mmCIF file of C-alpha atoms in Angstrom:
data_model
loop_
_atom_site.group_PDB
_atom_site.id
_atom_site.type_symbol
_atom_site.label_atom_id
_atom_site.label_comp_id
_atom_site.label_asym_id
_atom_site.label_seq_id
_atom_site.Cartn_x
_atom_site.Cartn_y
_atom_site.Cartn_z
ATOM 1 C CA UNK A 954 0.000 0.000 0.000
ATOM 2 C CA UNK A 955 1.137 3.648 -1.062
ATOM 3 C CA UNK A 956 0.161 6.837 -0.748
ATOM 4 C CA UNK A 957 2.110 10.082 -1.553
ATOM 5 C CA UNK A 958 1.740 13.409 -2.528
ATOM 6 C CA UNK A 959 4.002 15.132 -6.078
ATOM 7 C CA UNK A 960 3.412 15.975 -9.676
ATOM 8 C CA UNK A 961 1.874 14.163 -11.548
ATOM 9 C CA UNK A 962 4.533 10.934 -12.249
ATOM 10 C CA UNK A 963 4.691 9.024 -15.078
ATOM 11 C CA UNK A 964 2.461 6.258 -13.677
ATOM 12 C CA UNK A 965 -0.037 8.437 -13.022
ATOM 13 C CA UNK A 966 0.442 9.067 -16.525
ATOM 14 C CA UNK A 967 -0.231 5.819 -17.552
ATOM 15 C CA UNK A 968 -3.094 5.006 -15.257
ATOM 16 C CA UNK A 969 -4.764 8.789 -16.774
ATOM 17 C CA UNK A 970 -4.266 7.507 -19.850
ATOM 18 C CA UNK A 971 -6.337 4.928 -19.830
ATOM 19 C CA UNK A 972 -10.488 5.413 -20.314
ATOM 20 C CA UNK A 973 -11.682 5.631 -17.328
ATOM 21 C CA UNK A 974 -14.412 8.477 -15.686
ATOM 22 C CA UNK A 975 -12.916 11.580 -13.716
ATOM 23 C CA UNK A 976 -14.779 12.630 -10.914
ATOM 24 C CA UNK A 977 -14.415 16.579 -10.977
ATOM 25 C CA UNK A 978 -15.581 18.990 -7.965
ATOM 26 C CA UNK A 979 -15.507 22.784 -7.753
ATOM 27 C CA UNK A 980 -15.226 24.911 -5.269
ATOM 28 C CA UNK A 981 -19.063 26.267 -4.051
ATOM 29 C CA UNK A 982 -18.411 28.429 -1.221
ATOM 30 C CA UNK A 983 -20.881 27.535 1.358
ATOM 31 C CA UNK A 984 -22.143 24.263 -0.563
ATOM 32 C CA UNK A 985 -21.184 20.908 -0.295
ATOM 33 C CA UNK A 986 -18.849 19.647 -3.563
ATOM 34 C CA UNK A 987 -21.554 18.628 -6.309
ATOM 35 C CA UNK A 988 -18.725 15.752 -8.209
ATOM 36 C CA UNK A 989 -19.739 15.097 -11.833
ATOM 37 C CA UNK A 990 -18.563 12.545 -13.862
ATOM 38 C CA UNK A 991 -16.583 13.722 -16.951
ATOM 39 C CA UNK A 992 -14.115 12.963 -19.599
ATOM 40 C CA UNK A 993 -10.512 14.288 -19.236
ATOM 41 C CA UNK A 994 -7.144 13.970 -20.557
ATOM 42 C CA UNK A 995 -4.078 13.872 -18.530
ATOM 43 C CA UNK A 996 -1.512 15.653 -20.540
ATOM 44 C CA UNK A 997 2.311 15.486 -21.247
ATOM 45 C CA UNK A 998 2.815 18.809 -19.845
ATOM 46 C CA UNK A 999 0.774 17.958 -16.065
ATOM 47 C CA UNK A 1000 -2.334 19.200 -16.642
ATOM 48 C CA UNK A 1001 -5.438 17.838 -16.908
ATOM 49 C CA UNK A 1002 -7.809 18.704 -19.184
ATOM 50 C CA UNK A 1003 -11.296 18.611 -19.774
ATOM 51 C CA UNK A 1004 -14.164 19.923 -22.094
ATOM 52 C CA UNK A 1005 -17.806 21.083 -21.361
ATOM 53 C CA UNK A 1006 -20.860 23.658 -22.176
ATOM 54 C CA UNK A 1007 -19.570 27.260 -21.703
ATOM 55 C CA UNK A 1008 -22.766 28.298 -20.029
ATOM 56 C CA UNK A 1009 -22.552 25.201 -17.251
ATOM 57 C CA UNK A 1010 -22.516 25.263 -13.695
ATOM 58 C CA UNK A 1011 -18.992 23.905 -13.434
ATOM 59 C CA UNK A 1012 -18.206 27.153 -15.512
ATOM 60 C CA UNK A 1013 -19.909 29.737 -13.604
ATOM 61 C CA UNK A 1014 -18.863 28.005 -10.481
ATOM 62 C CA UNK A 1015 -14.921 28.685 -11.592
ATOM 63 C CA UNK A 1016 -15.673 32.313 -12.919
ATOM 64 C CA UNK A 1017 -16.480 32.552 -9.397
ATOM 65 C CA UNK A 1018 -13.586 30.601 -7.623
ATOM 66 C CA UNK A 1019 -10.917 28.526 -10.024
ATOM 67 C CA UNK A 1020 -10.330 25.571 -7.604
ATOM 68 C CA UNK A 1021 -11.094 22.190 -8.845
ATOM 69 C CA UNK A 1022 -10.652 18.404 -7.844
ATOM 70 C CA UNK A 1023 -10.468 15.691 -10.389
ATOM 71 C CA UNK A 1024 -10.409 11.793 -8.670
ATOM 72 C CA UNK A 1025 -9.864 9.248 -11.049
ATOM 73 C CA UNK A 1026 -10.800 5.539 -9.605
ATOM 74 C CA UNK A 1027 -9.618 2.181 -10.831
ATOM 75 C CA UNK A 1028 -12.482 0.081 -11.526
ATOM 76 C CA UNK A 1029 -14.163 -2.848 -9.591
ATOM 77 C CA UNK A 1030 -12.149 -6.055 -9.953
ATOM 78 C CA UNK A 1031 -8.719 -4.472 -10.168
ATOM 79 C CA UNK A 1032 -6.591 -3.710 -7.360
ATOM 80 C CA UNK A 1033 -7.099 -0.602 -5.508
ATOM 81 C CA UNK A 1034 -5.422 3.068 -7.380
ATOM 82 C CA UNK A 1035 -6.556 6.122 -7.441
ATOM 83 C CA UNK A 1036 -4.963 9.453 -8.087
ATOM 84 C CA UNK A 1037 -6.583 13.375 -6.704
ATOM 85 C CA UNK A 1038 -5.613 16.184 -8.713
ATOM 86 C CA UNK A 1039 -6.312 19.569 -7.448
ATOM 87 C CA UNK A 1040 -5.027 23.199 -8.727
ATOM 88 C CA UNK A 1041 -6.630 26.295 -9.947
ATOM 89 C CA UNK A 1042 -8.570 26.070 -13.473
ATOM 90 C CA UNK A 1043 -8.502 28.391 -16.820
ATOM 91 C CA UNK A 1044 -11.642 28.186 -18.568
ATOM 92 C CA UNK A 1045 -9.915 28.252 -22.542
ATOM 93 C CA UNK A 1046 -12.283 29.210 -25.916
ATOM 94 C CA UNK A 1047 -9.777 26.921 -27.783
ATOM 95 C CA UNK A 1048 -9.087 23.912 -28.106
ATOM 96 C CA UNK A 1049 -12.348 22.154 -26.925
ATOM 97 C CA UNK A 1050 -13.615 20.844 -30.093
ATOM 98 C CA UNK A 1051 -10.382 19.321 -30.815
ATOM 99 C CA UNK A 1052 -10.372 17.628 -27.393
ATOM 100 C CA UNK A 1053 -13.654 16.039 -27.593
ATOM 101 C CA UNK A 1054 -13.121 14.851 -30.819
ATOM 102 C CA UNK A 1055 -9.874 12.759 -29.602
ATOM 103 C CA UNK A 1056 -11.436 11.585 -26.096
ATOM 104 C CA UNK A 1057 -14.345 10.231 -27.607
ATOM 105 C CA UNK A 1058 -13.033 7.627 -29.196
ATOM 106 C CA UNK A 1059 -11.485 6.291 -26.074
ATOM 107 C CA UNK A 1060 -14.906 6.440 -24.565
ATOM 108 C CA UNK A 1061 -17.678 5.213 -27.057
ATOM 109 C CA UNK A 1062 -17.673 3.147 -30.393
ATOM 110 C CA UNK A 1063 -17.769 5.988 -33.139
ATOM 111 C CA UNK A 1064 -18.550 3.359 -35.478
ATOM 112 C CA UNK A 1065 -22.107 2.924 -33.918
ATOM 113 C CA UNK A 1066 -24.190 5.780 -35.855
ATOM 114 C CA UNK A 1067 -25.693 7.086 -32.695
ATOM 115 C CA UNK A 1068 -22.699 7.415 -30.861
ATOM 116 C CA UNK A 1069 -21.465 9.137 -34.577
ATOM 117 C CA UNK A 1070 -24.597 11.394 -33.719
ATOM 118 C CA UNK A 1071 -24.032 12.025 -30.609
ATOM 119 C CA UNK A 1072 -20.280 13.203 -31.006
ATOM 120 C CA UNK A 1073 -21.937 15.567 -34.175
ATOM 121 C CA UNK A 1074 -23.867 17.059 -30.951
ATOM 122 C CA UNK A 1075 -21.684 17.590 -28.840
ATOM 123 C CA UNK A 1076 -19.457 19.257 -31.677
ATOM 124 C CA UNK A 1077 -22.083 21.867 -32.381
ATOM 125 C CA UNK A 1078 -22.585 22.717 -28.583
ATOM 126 C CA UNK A 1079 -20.025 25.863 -27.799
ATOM 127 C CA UNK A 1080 -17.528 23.859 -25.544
ATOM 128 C CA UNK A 1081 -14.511 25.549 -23.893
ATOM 129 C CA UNK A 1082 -11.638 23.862 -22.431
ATOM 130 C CA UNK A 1083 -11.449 23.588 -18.637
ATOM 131 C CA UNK A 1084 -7.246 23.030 -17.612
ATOM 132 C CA UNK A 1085 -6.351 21.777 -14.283
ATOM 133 C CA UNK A 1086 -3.034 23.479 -13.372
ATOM 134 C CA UNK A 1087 -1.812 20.685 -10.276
ATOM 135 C CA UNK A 1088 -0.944 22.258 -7.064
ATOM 136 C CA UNK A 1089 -1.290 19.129 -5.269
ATOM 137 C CA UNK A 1090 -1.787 15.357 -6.782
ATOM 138 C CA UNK A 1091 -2.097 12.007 -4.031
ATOM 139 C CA UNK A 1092 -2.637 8.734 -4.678
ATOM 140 C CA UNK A 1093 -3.129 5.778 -3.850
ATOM 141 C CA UNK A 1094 -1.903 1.898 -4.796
ATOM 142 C CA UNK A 1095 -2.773 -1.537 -3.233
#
């Protein structure tokens, strides 16, 4: 068992890399965390990236305050891992399109035409690019 607290390593890397769900939390003053599951990508620089709506909660909530949380879990019938990224967010007008189009894949069968669809969706929505800038990443390994 290990737990430890650095930048992002490159194991954490490799477990980010795979497709798994991110659970990401913003800061909401006197409100409990509201954690949504979303799609991400850990990148080579240490910052994790993610896309969504640019009217959403998650938005307005880091106009307000840029603190965020992602926690990415290992799923059921693996051993234990998990890795908690938190840092302050910029909200990016580029870029978002471009990410969607390459996580999406890793998440869905584009060959399925309603998956196809769905991507065309998303595409048309007006997405910005939400980047985690680590302050502090732990994990965890059994």
């Amino acid at each position: 068992m290990s737990t430890s607290t650095s930048p992002l390593t490159t194991q954490d890397l490799e477990f980010l890399g795979r497709p798994l769900h991110g659970l990401l939390s913003t800061a909401a003053g006197p409100l409990p965390p509201q954690p949504r599951p979303v799609w991400f990508e850990a990148t080579a620089e240490g910052t994790i990236e993610l896309f969504t709506e640019s009217d959403s909660l998650k938005v307005r909530r880091l106009h307000r305050d840029p603190r965020a949380l992602i926690t990415v879990v290992a799923p059921v019938g693996e051993r234990e891992q998990w890795v908690s990224v938190v840092g302050r967010t910029t909200i990016e007008s580029g870029g978002a399109n471009d990410l969607c189009s390459r996580l999406a894949p890793r998440y869905w069968d584009l060959e399925d035409p309603v998956r196809a669809e769905d991507l065309a969706g998303m595409l048309a929505m007006d997405l910005v690019r939400v980047v985690i800038h680590p302050e502090t990443v732990r994990r965890f390994t059994y």
